[in-house]
Amino acid sequence: MIPSPDPRSRRQPTLFRRLEQIFTTAPVHIVVIAITVLWTLPTAGLLISSFRQPDALRESGWWTVFTPPFEPGQFHLGNYADVLASEGMGQAFLNSLIITIPATVMPIAIATFAAYALAWMQFPGRQLLFVMIVGLLVVPLQMTLIPVLRVYSTLGLSGTFLGVWLAHTGYGMPFGIYLLRNYIGTLPRDLIEAAAVDGASHLKIFTRIIVPLSTPAIASFAVFQFLWVWNDLLVALVYLGGNQNVAPVTLVLRNLVGDRGQDWHLLTAGAFISMIIPLLVFFALQRYFVRGLLAGSVKG
Amino acid sequence: MVKASGDRWQPLGRAAVPYLFLAPALVVLGMTVFWPALRALYLSFTSYGFDVTQPPLWIGLENFQNLLKDRTFWVTVKNTVVYLVGVVPILAIAPLLLAILVNRKLPGIRWFRVAYYTPVVVSVVVAGIAWRWLYAENGLFNQFLLGSGLLEKAVPWLTSPALSLPSVMVVTIWKGLGYYMVIYLAGLQTIPKDLYEAAAIDGSDGWKKHWDITLPLMRPYIFLVTVISAIAATKVFEEVYILTQGGPLNSSKTIVYYVYEQAFQELEMSYACTVGLALFLVILTLSILRLVLDRNSDSTPYL
């Protein structure tokens, strides 16, 4: 550690400095650690609870596992097995995936096409259209629920996956177009013009140049949209209504919270499983999440 | 604004191409956002509700008159304002302090990230389940307070009118802290290190250097976070829905929750649209503020 040729003469000041450093930074470390522990508490409690026996779960809080005597035997994996085996929950996870994947892919595809047109094509009304689309960011989605639901009822779309896909696609669209248009607009002009001079059609430029080069922006939009749809409760609640066959995890968990008692062991394990996918998506694509966030993410 | 000099490479007869690229987006947006928003505006001038087979009946400004007289509505406005005032300053300042604290090499920084990002990533439903355990009558908070002798009686965190809204606010802060910290961390990366070195020579060190350098340079980020968190706070729904259902005695009912309740529990559809319009006006004001700030800051690399 000490590069000096004569360790003795150097060791003392170094040690002193290290001690000094420890003492000056200690308060900072303690504060950071304290807040961090506090912030971990709710989810840590959920994790611990999810491994406890159903009876114990009902009788005492998760923090009691730390009071002696400590028995490792009180933990088990049964709750997870029950959740995965129970029909409602397994179906709910499947539903969440069925809802989330198309509701992420559809807006990406549609928004990228539109963003390219708005960034690189010349046509009357381009500027106005872009301003209007971005302006729709201001509309709170809560305002649109009733008229959309009315149309869905007449078309038979309420309680169907298609209805939820369409709604999420629309609600995510202004932010997606805004983010992608701004990114695609910064791509090198020479590249696109050169391709055009070579006779490439718009479609070819789009698939060969625009999409590959826009991967970072597409990824940030994808992370946002995925997390948003996966965690959504309101849209599912309104458009899927009471139809349990198509209910996503959030809705099923919420109903379990409602009827207190019996199913707390399913609730904790289910809640934890529902966290795993967003956490994986987030930590895998963290970089893009931060970029998208800085591009200003306000939606719904 | 980027201008495509593409006239040359766009033969006549291909004039429709841009619109073909835009068509799917415009159709979906028109169906789910644009038309419904206009329709909601129209519905707020009508009587429409319970019996949805009846067409909306034009009643002019009656809903608006009722709105002004509606005590519950004003309670929700007050609650939303209290919520904004309670949540926004904390979410604008605390994440900045935290970002400054951790914007250095710390051991275990990975765990630190997990701790703060997990609340951001989990759904409000899951967050609500986790927090109910802490808030419950025999929950961790009460057990701790009673056990340590600080209190004699359990605190009804979610079931007393005085505490329900603050308890919901705590969950929002818990969930939002990591999100805004990421914005601030990105901002801190843009401050050149030599500035601090120069300041150190001038005798500005420790927290003083943050007052002298960090704070002024982070101002655009602070504004950005303030407005983003204000818009988010105005739209708060799910926290309330999971934790308190607006109760007790409307003490934690926010405007958006009221819209939901009027529309889907009271089935007063057109009145819900009127309340929604009031919400829209608040958000419009905040959004205009945000656009103005966006334009004045370099903080948004995609603009």
Coordinates of C-alpha atoms in Angstrom, one line a residue:
Chain A
M1 CA 0.0 0.0 0.0
I2 CA 2.8 2.4 0.8
P3 CA 5.0 3.1 -2.2
S4 CA 7.6 5.0 -0.2
P5 CA 11.1 3.3 0.0
D6 CA 11.3 4.0 3.7
P7 CA 8.0 2.8 5.1
R8 CA 8.8 3.8 8.7
S9 CA 9.2 7.5 8.1
R10 CA 6.0 7.6 6.1
R11 CA 3.7 5.3 8.0
Q12 CA 2.9 7.6 10.8
P13 CA 1.6 10.6 8.8
T14 CA -0.3 8.2 6.6
L15 CA -1.9 6.5 9.5
F16 CA -2.7 9.9 11.1
R17 CA -4.2 11.1 7.8
R18 CA -6.3 8.0 7.5
L19 CA -7.6 8.3 11.0
E20 CA -8.4 12.0 10.3
Q21 CA -10.2 11.0 7.2
I22 CA -12.2 8.4 9.0
F23 CA -13.3 10.8 11.6
T24 CA -14.2 13.6 9.2
T25 CA -16.2 11.4 6.9
A26 CA -17.7 9.2 9.6
P27 CA -20.7 11.5 10.2
V28 CA -21.5 11.5 6.5
H29 CA -21.2 7.7 6.4
I30 CA -23.4 7.3 9.4
V31 CA -26.1 9.6 7.9
V32 CA -26.0 7.8 4.6
I33 CA -26.2 4.4 6.2
A34 CA -29.0 5.4 8.5
I35 CA -31.1 6.8 5.6
T36 CA -30.3 3.8 3.5
V37 CA -31.5 1.4 6.2
L38 CA -34.6 3.4 6.6
W39 CA -35.3 3.3 2.9
T40 CA -34.7 -0.5 2.7
L41 CA -37.0 -1.2 5.6
P42 CA -40.4 -1.5 3.8
T43 CA -39.2 -3.8 1.1
A44 CA -36.9 -5.7 3.4
G45 CA -39.9 -6.4 5.6
L46 CA -41.9 -7.6 2.6
L47 CA -39.0 -10.0 1.7
I48 CA -38.7 -11.4 5.2
S49 CA -42.5 -11.8 5.5
S50 CA -42.7 -13.7 2.2
F51 CA -40.6 -16.5 3.8
R52 CA -42.6 -16.8 7.0
Q53 CA -45.2 -19.3 7.8
P54 CA -48.8 -18.2 7.1
D55 CA -49.8 -18.5 10.8
A56 CA -46.8 -16.6 12.0
L57 CA -47.4 -13.9 9.4
R58 CA -50.9 -13.3 10.8
E59 CA -49.8 -13.3 14.4
S60 CA -46.8 -11.1 14.5
G61 CA -44.9 -8.5 12.4
W62 CA -41.9 -9.5 10.4
W63 CA -39.5 -7.6 12.7
T64 CA -40.2 -10.2 15.4
V65 CA -38.0 -12.6 13.6
F66 CA -35.0 -10.7 14.9
T67 CA -36.0 -11.1 18.6
P68 CA -34.3 -14.1 20.2
P69 CA -34.5 -17.0 20.1
F70 CA -33.6 -17.0 16.4
E71 CA -35.0 -20.0 14.6
P72 CA -34.0 -20.6 11.0
G73 CA -36.8 -23.2 10.8
Q74 CA -39.5 -20.5 10.8
F75 CA -38.6 -19.6 7.2
H76 CA -39.8 -21.6 4.3
L77 CA -40.4 -21.3 0.6
G78 CA -44.0 -22.5 0.8
N79 CA -45.5 -19.1 0.1
Y80 CA -43.8 -18.9 -3.2
A81 CA -44.8 -22.4 -4.1
D82 CA -48.4 -21.5 -3.2
V83 CA -48.4 -18.3 -5.2
L84 CA -47.1 -20.0 -8.3
A85 CA -49.5 -22.9 -7.9
S86 CA -52.5 -20.8 -7.1
E87 CA -54.5 -20.3 -10.2
G88 CA -55.3 -16.7 -9.8
M89 CA -51.8 -15.5 -9.3
G90 CA -50.1 -17.6 -12.0
Q91 CA -52.7 -16.4 -14.4
A92 CA -52.2 -12.8 -13.2
F93 CA -48.5 -12.9 -14.0
L94 CA -49.2 -14.3 -17.4
N95 CA -51.8 -11.5 -17.9
S96 CA -49.3 -8.9 -16.8
L97 CA -46.8 -10.1 -19.4
I98 CA -49.5 -10.3 -22.1
I99 CA -50.5 -6.7 -21.3
T100 CA -47.0 -5.3 -20.9
I101 CA -45.1 -6.7 -23.9
P102 CA -47.4 -5.5 -26.7
A103 CA -48.1 -2.3 -24.8
T104 CA -44.3 -1.6 -24.9
V105 CA -43.6 -2.9 -28.4
M106 CA -46.5 -1.2 -30.1
P107 CA -45.8 2.4 -28.9
I108 CA -42.1 2.0 -29.7
A109 CA -42.8 1.0 -33.3
I110 CA -45.5 3.6 -33.9
A111 CA -43.6 6.4 -32.2
T112 CA -40.4 5.7 -34.0
F113 CA -42.1 5.9 -37.4
A114 CA -43.8 9.2 -36.5
A115 CA -40.6 10.6 -35.0
Y116 CA -38.7 9.9 -38.2
A117 CA -41.3 11.7 -40.3
L118 CA -41.4 14.6 -37.9
A119 CA -37.6 14.9 -37.8
W120 CA -36.5 14.3 -41.4
M121 CA -39.4 14.7 -43.8
Q122 CA -40.7 17.9 -45.3
F123 CA -44.4 18.3 -45.5
P124 CA -47.0 20.9 -44.7
G125 CA -48.0 21.1 -41.1
R126 CA -45.0 19.3 -39.7
Q127 CA -44.2 21.8 -37.1
L128 CA -47.8 22.2 -36.0
L129 CA -48.3 18.5 -35.7
F130 CA -45.2 18.1 -33.5
V131 CA -46.3 20.9 -31.2
M132 CA -49.8 19.4 -31.0
I133 CA -48.5 16.0 -30.1
V134 CA -46.1 17.3 -27.4
G135 CA -49.0 19.4 -26.2
L136 CA -51.0 16.3 -25.5
L137 CA -48.4 15.5 -22.7
V138 CA -50.4 18.0 -20.7
V139 CA -53.6 16.1 -20.8
P140 CA -54.0 14.1 -17.6
L141 CA -55.0 10.6 -18.6
Q142 CA -57.6 10.7 -15.9
M143 CA -59.5 13.1 -18.1
T144 CA -59.8 10.6 -20.9
L145 CA -61.0 7.6 -18.9
I146 CA -64.7 8.2 -19.2
P147 CA -65.0 9.0 -22.9
V148 CA -62.6 6.1 -23.8
L149 CA -64.5 3.7 -21.6
R150 CA -67.7 4.8 -23.3
V151 CA -66.3 4.0 -26.7
Y152 CA -64.8 0.7 -25.5
S153 CA -68.2 -0.3 -24.1
T154 CA -69.9 0.2 -27.5
L155 CA -67.1 -1.5 -29.4
G156 CA -66.9 -4.3 -26.9
L157 CA -63.3 -3.5 -26.0
S158 CA -63.7 -3.0 -22.3
G159 CA -62.4 -6.0 -20.4
T160 CA -60.2 -7.0 -23.3
F161 CA -56.4 -7.0 -23.8
L162 CA -56.8 -5.0 -27.0
G163 CA -58.4 -2.2 -25.2
V164 CA -55.7 -1.9 -22.6
W165 CA -52.9 -2.2 -25.3
L166 CA -54.5 0.6 -27.2
A167 CA -54.9 2.8 -24.1
H168 CA -51.3 2.3 -23.0
T169 CA -50.0 2.9 -26.5
G170 CA -51.9 6.2 -26.7
Y171 CA -50.9 7.3 -23.2
G172 CA -47.2 6.6 -23.8
M173 CA -47.2 8.1 -27.3
P174 CA -46.7 11.8 -26.7
F175 CA -43.6 11.2 -24.4
G176 CA -42.3 8.6 -26.9
I177 CA -42.6 10.8 -29.9
Y178 CA -41.1 13.7 -28.0
L179 CA -38.1 11.7 -26.8
L180 CA -37.5 9.9 -30.1
R181 CA -38.0 12.9 -32.4
N182 CA -35.5 14.9 -30.4
Y183 CA -33.0 12.1 -30.6
I184 CA -33.5 11.3 -34.3
G185 CA -33.2 14.9 -35.1
T186 CA -29.6 14.9 -33.9
L187 CA -28.5 12.0 -36.2
P188 CA -25.9 13.1 -38.8
R189 CA -27.6 14.7 -41.8
D190 CA -24.9 13.6 -44.2
L191 CA -25.6 10.0 -43.6
I192 CA -29.3 10.3 -44.3
E193 CA -28.8 12.5 -47.3
A194 CA -26.2 10.2 -48.8
A195 CA -28.5 7.3 -48.5
A196 CA -31.3 9.3 -50.2
V197 CA -29.0 10.3 -53.0
D198 CA -28.2 6.6 -53.5
G199 CA -31.8 6.1 -54.1
A200 CA -32.9 4.6 -50.8
S201 CA -36.5 5.0 -50.0
H202 CA -37.8 6.4 -46.8
L203 CA -38.6 3.0 -45.6
K204 CA -35.1 1.7 -46.3
I205 CA -33.5 4.7 -44.6
F206 CA -35.8 4.1 -41.6
T207 CA -35.0 0.4 -41.2
R208 CA -31.3 0.5 -42.2
I209 CA -30.1 3.8 -40.6
I210 CA -32.6 5.4 -38.3
V211 CA -33.7 2.4 -36.2
P212 CA -30.1 1.0 -35.6
L213 CA -28.7 4.4 -34.7
S214 CA -31.6 5.3 -32.4
T215 CA -31.2 2.2 -30.2
P216 CA -30.3 4.3 -27.0
A217 CA -33.4 6.5 -27.3
I218 CA -35.6 3.5 -28.1
A219 CA -34.2 1.7 -25.1
S220 CA -34.9 4.6 -22.7
F221 CA -38.5 4.8 -24.0
A222 CA -38.8 1.1 -23.7
V223 CA -37.7 1.0 -20.0
F224 CA -40.1 3.8 -19.1
Q225 CA -43.0 2.3 -20.9
F226 CA -42.4 -1.2 -19.6
L227 CA -42.1 -0.1 -16.0
W228 CA -45.1 2.1 -16.4
V229 CA -47.4 -0.5 -17.9
W230 CA -46.2 -3.3 -15.6
N231 CA -46.8 -1.2 -12.5
D232 CA -50.0 0.4 -13.7
L233 CA -53.1 0.0 -11.6
L234 CA -55.5 2.8 -12.8
V235 CA -55.7 1.9 -16.5
A236 CA -56.2 -1.8 -15.7
L237 CA -58.7 -1.0 -13.0
V238 CA -60.9 1.1 -15.3
Y239 CA -60.7 -0.7 -18.6
L240 CA -60.5 -4.2 -17.4
G241 CA -63.0 -3.7 -14.7
G242 CA -64.0 -6.8 -12.8
N243 CA -62.9 -9.3 -15.4
Q244 CA -60.7 -11.5 -13.3
N245 CA -59.6 -13.6 -16.3
V246 CA -57.6 -10.7 -17.7
A247 CA -56.5 -9.0 -14.5
P248 CA -52.8 -8.2 -14.2
V249 CA -50.8 -8.7 -11.0
T250 CA -51.3 -5.2 -9.7
L251 CA -55.0 -5.7 -9.8
V252 CA -55.0 -9.1 -8.1
L253 CA -52.6 -7.9 -5.4
R254 CA -54.8 -5.0 -4.8
N255 CA -57.9 -7.2 -4.4
L256 CA -55.9 -9.3 -1.9
V257 CA -55.1 -6.2 0.1
G258 CA -58.8 -5.5 0.2
D259 CA -59.9 -8.7 1.8
R260 CA -57.6 -8.7 4.9
G261 CA -56.6 -11.9 6.6
Q262 CA -56.4 -15.2 4.9
D263 CA -54.1 -14.6 2.1
W264 CA -51.3 -12.5 3.5
H265 CA -48.8 -15.1 2.7
L266 CA -49.8 -15.1 -0.9
L267 CA -49.8 -11.3 -0.9
T268 CA -46.2 -11.0 0.3
A269 CA -44.8 -13.6 -2.0
G270 CA -46.8 -12.3 -4.9
A271 CA -45.7 -8.8 -4.3
F272 CA -42.1 -9.9 -4.3
I273 CA -42.3 -11.8 -7.5
S274 CA -44.0 -8.9 -9.1
M275 CA -41.0 -6.7 -8.2
I276 CA -38.5 -9.0 -9.7
I277 CA -39.2 -8.2 -13.4
P278 CA -39.1 -4.4 -13.0
L279 CA -36.0 -4.7 -11.0
L280 CA -34.3 -6.8 -13.6
V281 CA -35.4 -4.5 -16.4
F282 CA -34.3 -1.5 -14.5
F283 CA -30.8 -2.8 -13.5
A284 CA -30.1 -4.2 -16.9
L285 CA -31.1 -1.0 -18.7
Q286 CA -30.2 1.5 -16.0
R287 CA -28.1 3.6 -18.3
Y288 CA -30.9 4.2 -20.7
F289 CA -33.3 4.9 -17.8
V290 CA -31.2 7.8 -16.7
R291 CA -31.0 9.2 -20.2
G292 CA -34.7 9.0 -20.7
L293 CA -35.3 10.5 -17.4
L294 CA -33.1 13.5 -18.3
A295 CA -35.0 13.9 -21.5
G296 CA -37.8 14.9 -19.2
S297 CA -40.3 12.2 -18.4
V298 CA -43.7 13.4 -17.5
K299 CA -46.6 11.4 -18.6
G300 CA -50.1 10.3 -17.8
Chain B
M1 CA -35.1 22.8 -35.4
V2 CA -33.6 20.4 -37.9
K3 CA -34.7 21.0 -41.4
A4 CA -34.5 18.2 -43.9
S5 CA -33.4 19.5 -47.3
G6 CA -35.1 16.6 -48.8
D7 CA -37.2 18.2 -51.5
R8 CA -34.8 16.9 -54.1
W9 CA -35.2 13.3 -53.0
Q10 CA -38.9 13.3 -52.6
P11 CA -40.4 12.8 -56.0
L12 CA -43.9 14.1 -56.6
G13 CA -46.6 11.6 -55.9
R14 CA -44.7 10.5 -52.8
A15 CA -46.2 13.4 -50.9
A16 CA -48.3 11.0 -49.0
V17 CA -45.3 9.1 -47.5
P18 CA -44.9 11.4 -44.4
Y19 CA -48.5 11.0 -43.6
L20 CA -48.2 7.2 -43.9
F21 CA -45.4 7.2 -41.4
L22 CA -47.5 9.4 -39.1
A23 CA -50.8 7.7 -39.6
P24 CA -50.7 5.0 -36.9
A25 CA -49.5 7.5 -34.3
L26 CA -52.2 10.0 -35.2
V27 CA -54.9 7.4 -35.2
V28 CA -54.0 6.0 -31.8
L29 CA -53.5 9.4 -30.3
G30 CA -56.7 10.7 -31.7
M31 CA -58.6 7.8 -30.3
T32 CA -57.2 7.6 -26.8
V33 CA -56.1 11.1 -26.0
F34 CA -57.1 13.9 -28.3
W35 CA -60.8 13.1 -29.0
P36 CA -61.5 11.9 -25.5
A37 CA -60.1 15.1 -24.0
L38 CA -62.4 17.1 -26.3
R39 CA -65.2 14.8 -25.4
A40 CA -64.6 15.2 -21.7
L41 CA -64.7 19.0 -22.2
Y42 CA -68.1 18.6 -23.8
L43 CA -69.4 16.2 -21.2
S44 CA -68.6 18.6 -18.5
F45 CA -71.4 20.9 -19.9
T46 CA -73.9 18.1 -19.8
S47 CA -75.7 15.9 -17.4
Y48 CA -74.6 12.3 -18.0
G49 CA -74.1 9.5 -15.6
F50 CA -75.8 6.7 -13.8
D51 CA -78.0 5.5 -16.7
V52 CA -75.4 5.3 -19.4
T53 CA -77.9 4.4 -22.0
Q54 CA -79.3 7.9 -21.9
P55 CA -77.4 10.4 -24.1
P56 CA -75.7 13.3 -22.4
L57 CA -78.1 16.2 -21.8
W58 CA -76.8 19.8 -22.3
I59 CA -77.1 21.7 -19.1
G60 CA -74.6 24.6 -19.7
L61 CA -72.7 25.7 -16.7
E62 CA -74.6 23.8 -14.0
N63 CA -71.8 21.4 -13.3
F64 CA -69.4 24.3 -12.8
Q65 CA -71.8 26.1 -10.5
N66 CA -72.1 22.9 -8.5
L67 CA -68.4 22.5 -8.5
L68 CA -67.9 25.9 -6.9
K69 CA -70.4 25.0 -4.2
D70 CA -69.1 21.5 -3.7
R71 CA -67.4 21.4 -0.3
T72 CA -65.9 18.0 -0.9
F73 CA -64.2 19.4 -4.0
W74 CA -62.7 22.2 -2.1
V75 CA -61.5 19.8 0.5
T76 CA -59.8 17.8 -2.2
V77 CA -58.2 21.0 -3.6
K78 CA -56.9 21.9 -0.2
N79 CA -55.6 18.3 0.3
T80 CA -53.9 18.4 -3.1
V81 CA -52.3 21.8 -2.2
V82 CA -51.2 20.5 1.2
Y83 CA -49.8 17.5 -0.5
L84 CA -47.9 19.6 -3.1
V85 CA -46.5 21.9 -0.4
G86 CA -45.5 19.0 1.8
V87 CA -44.0 16.8 -0.9
V88 CA -42.4 19.0 -3.5
P89 CA -39.9 21.0 -1.4
I90 CA -38.6 17.8 0.3
L91 CA -38.3 16.0 -3.1
A92 CA -36.5 19.0 -4.5
I93 CA -33.9 19.3 -1.7
A94 CA -33.4 16.0 0.0
P95 CA -32.4 14.1 -3.2
L96 CA -29.8 16.9 -3.9
L97 CA -28.2 16.5 -0.5
L98 CA -28.2 12.8 -0.8
A99 CA -26.7 13.0 -4.3
I100 CA -23.9 15.3 -3.0
L101 CA -23.2 12.8 -0.2
V102 CA -22.9 9.9 -2.5
N103 CA -21.2 11.6 -5.4
R104 CA -17.9 10.1 -4.4
K105 CA -16.3 6.7 -4.1
L106 CA -18.0 4.9 -1.3
P107 CA -17.7 1.3 -0.3
G108 CA -20.9 -0.6 -1.0
I109 CA -22.3 2.0 -3.4
R110 CA -24.0 -0.9 -5.3
W111 CA -26.2 -1.7 -2.3
F112 CA -26.9 1.9 -1.8
R113 CA -28.3 2.1 -5.3
V114 CA -30.5 -0.9 -4.8
A115 CA -31.8 0.6 -1.7
Y116 CA -32.9 3.9 -3.4
Y117 CA -33.9 2.6 -6.8
T118 CA -36.1 -0.3 -5.6
P119 CA -38.8 2.1 -4.3
V120 CA -38.8 3.8 -7.7
V121 CA -39.2 0.7 -9.7
V122 CA -41.8 -1.2 -7.6
S123 CA -45.5 -0.6 -8.2
V124 CA -47.5 1.6 -5.9
V125 CA -49.5 -1.5 -5.0
V126 CA -46.5 -3.3 -3.7
A127 CA -45.3 -0.1 -1.9
G128 CA -48.7 0.2 -0.3
I129 CA -48.6 -3.4 0.9
A130 CA -45.1 -2.9 2.4
W131 CA -46.1 0.3 4.1
R132 CA -49.3 -0.9 5.6
W133 CA -47.1 -3.3 7.6
L134 CA -45.3 -0.3 9.1
Y135 CA -48.3 1.9 9.6
A136 CA -50.7 -0.8 11.1
E137 CA -52.0 -0.4 14.6
N138 CA -49.6 -3.1 15.7
G139 CA -47.1 -2.2 13.0
L140 CA -43.4 -1.6 13.2
F141 CA -43.7 2.2 13.8
N142 CA -46.1 1.7 16.7
Q143 CA -44.3 -1.2 18.2
F144 CA -41.1 0.8 18.1
L145 CA -42.7 4.0 19.6
L146 CA -44.5 2.0 22.3
G147 CA -41.6 -0.3 23.0
S148 CA -39.1 2.6 23.5
G149 CA -41.6 4.3 25.8
L150 CA -41.9 7.4 23.6
L151 CA -45.7 7.0 23.4
E152 CA -48.3 5.5 25.6
K153 CA -50.9 4.8 22.8
A154 CA -50.6 3.4 19.3
V155 CA -50.7 6.1 16.6
P156 CA -53.5 5.6 14.0
W157 CA -51.2 6.5 11.1
L158 CA -53.8 5.8 8.4
T159 CA -57.0 6.1 10.2
S160 CA -56.9 9.5 11.8
P161 CA -57.9 12.6 9.8
A162 CA -54.8 14.5 11.0
L163 CA -52.3 11.9 10.0
S164 CA -53.7 10.1 6.9
L165 CA -52.5 12.6 4.4
P166 CA -49.0 13.0 5.9
S167 CA -48.7 9.2 6.0
V168 CA -49.5 9.0 2.3
M169 CA -47.0 11.8 1.6
V170 CA -44.2 9.8 3.3
V171 CA -44.8 7.0 0.9
T172 CA -44.6 9.3 -2.1
I173 CA -41.3 10.7 -0.7
W174 CA -40.0 7.2 -0.1
K175 CA -40.8 6.3 -3.7
G176 CA -39.6 9.5 -5.4
L177 CA -36.3 10.1 -3.6
G178 CA -34.2 7.8 -5.7
Y179 CA -35.7 9.0 -9.0
Y180 CA -34.8 12.6 -8.4
M181 CA -31.4 11.7 -7.0
V182 CA -30.6 10.2 -10.4
I183 CA -31.4 13.5 -12.0
Y184 CA -29.2 15.3 -9.6
L185 CA -26.3 12.8 -9.8
A186 CA -26.3 13.3 -13.6
G187 CA -26.3 17.1 -13.0
L188 CA -23.4 16.8 -10.6
Q189 CA -21.3 15.0 -13.2
T190 CA -21.5 18.1 -15.4
I191 CA -19.7 20.3 -12.9
P192 CA -16.0 20.6 -13.7
K193 CA -13.7 19.4 -10.9
D194 CA -11.3 22.4 -11.3
L195 CA -14.1 24.7 -10.1
Y196 CA -13.9 23.0 -6.7
E197 CA -10.1 23.1 -6.7
A198 CA -10.1 26.8 -7.5
A199 CA -12.7 27.4 -4.8
A200 CA -10.6 25.4 -2.3
I201 CA -7.7 27.8 -3.0
D202 CA -10.0 30.7 -2.3
G203 CA -10.9 29.1 1.1
S204 CA -14.2 27.6 0.1
D205 CA -14.3 24.1 1.3
G206 CA -16.5 21.5 2.9
W207 CA -20.2 22.4 2.7
K208 CA -19.4 26.0 1.9
K209 CA -18.1 24.9 -1.5
H210 CA -21.5 23.3 -2.3
W211 CA -23.2 26.6 -1.3
D212 CA -20.8 28.6 -3.5
I213 CA -20.6 26.3 -6.5
T214 CA -22.9 23.3 -6.5
L215 CA -26.1 25.2 -5.6
P216 CA -25.8 27.9 -8.3
L217 CA -24.8 25.4 -11.0
M218 CA -27.5 23.0 -10.1
R219 CA -30.2 25.6 -10.2
P220 CA -31.7 24.4 -13.6
Y221 CA -31.9 20.9 -12.2
I222 CA -33.5 22.0 -9.0
F223 CA -36.2 23.8 -11.1
L224 CA -36.7 20.8 -13.3
V225 CA -37.1 18.5 -10.3
T226 CA -39.5 20.9 -8.6
V227 CA -41.8 21.1 -11.6
I228 CA -41.7 17.4 -12.5
S229 CA -42.4 16.5 -8.9
A230 CA -45.2 19.1 -8.7
I231 CA -46.9 17.7 -11.8
A232 CA -46.6 14.1 -10.4
A233 CA -47.9 15.3 -7.0
T234 CA -50.9 16.9 -8.6
K235 CA -51.8 13.6 -10.2
V236 CA -51.4 11.5 -7.1
F237 CA -54.0 8.7 -7.1
E238 CA -52.6 5.2 -6.5
E239 CA -51.0 5.9 -3.1
V240 CA -54.3 7.2 -1.9
Y241 CA -56.3 4.4 -3.4
I242 CA -54.2 1.7 -1.8
L243 CA -53.5 3.2 1.6
T244 CA -56.6 5.2 2.7
Q245 CA -59.2 5.3 -0.1
G246 CA -59.4 9.0 0.6
G247 CA -60.5 8.6 4.1
P248 CA -61.1 9.0 6.9
L249 CA -63.7 11.8 6.4
N250 CA -62.1 12.9 3.1
S251 CA -58.9 13.8 5.0
S252 CA -56.7 12.3 2.3
K253 CA -58.9 12.7 -0.7
T254 CA -57.0 14.3 -3.6
I255 CA -58.5 15.8 -6.8
V256 CA -57.6 12.8 -9.0
Y257 CA -59.1 10.4 -6.4
Y258 CA -62.2 12.5 -6.4
V259 CA -62.4 12.3 -10.2
Y260 CA -62.2 8.5 -10.0
E261 CA -64.7 8.3 -7.2
Q262 CA -67.3 10.6 -8.9
A263 CA -66.9 8.7 -12.2
F264 CA -66.7 5.1 -11.1
Q265 CA -68.3 4.9 -7.6
E266 CA -70.9 7.7 -7.7
L267 CA -71.3 7.2 -11.5
E268 CA -71.6 11.0 -11.9
M269 CA -69.8 10.9 -15.2
S270 CA -70.2 14.4 -16.4
Y271 CA -69.5 15.9 -13.1
A272 CA -66.3 13.9 -12.9
C273 CA -65.4 15.4 -16.3
T274 CA -65.9 18.9 -14.8
V275 CA -63.6 18.0 -11.9
G276 CA -61.1 16.6 -14.4
L277 CA -61.1 19.9 -16.3
A278 CA -60.1 21.7 -13.1
L279 CA -57.3 19.2 -12.7
F280 CA -56.3 19.8 -16.3
L281 CA -56.0 23.6 -15.8
V282 CA -53.7 23.1 -12.8
I283 CA -51.5 20.7 -14.8
L284 CA -51.5 23.0 -17.8
T285 CA -50.2 25.8 -15.7
L286 CA -47.4 23.7 -14.2
S287 CA -46.5 22.3 -17.7
I288 CA -46.2 25.7 -19.2
L289 CA -43.9 26.6 -16.4
R290 CA -41.9 23.5 -17.1
L291 CA -41.6 24.1 -20.9
V292 CA -40.4 27.6 -20.1
L293 CA -37.8 26.2 -17.7
D294 CA -36.8 23.5 -20.2
R295 CA -36.0 26.1 -22.8
N296 CA -33.8 28.1 -20.5
S297 CA -31.7 25.2 -19.2
D298 CA -29.1 23.0 -20.8
S299 CA -30.1 20.2 -18.6
T300 CA -32.0 18.3 -21.2
P301 CA -29.6 16.8 -23.7
Y302 CA -32.4 15.9 -26.2
L303 CA -33.8 19.4 -26.6

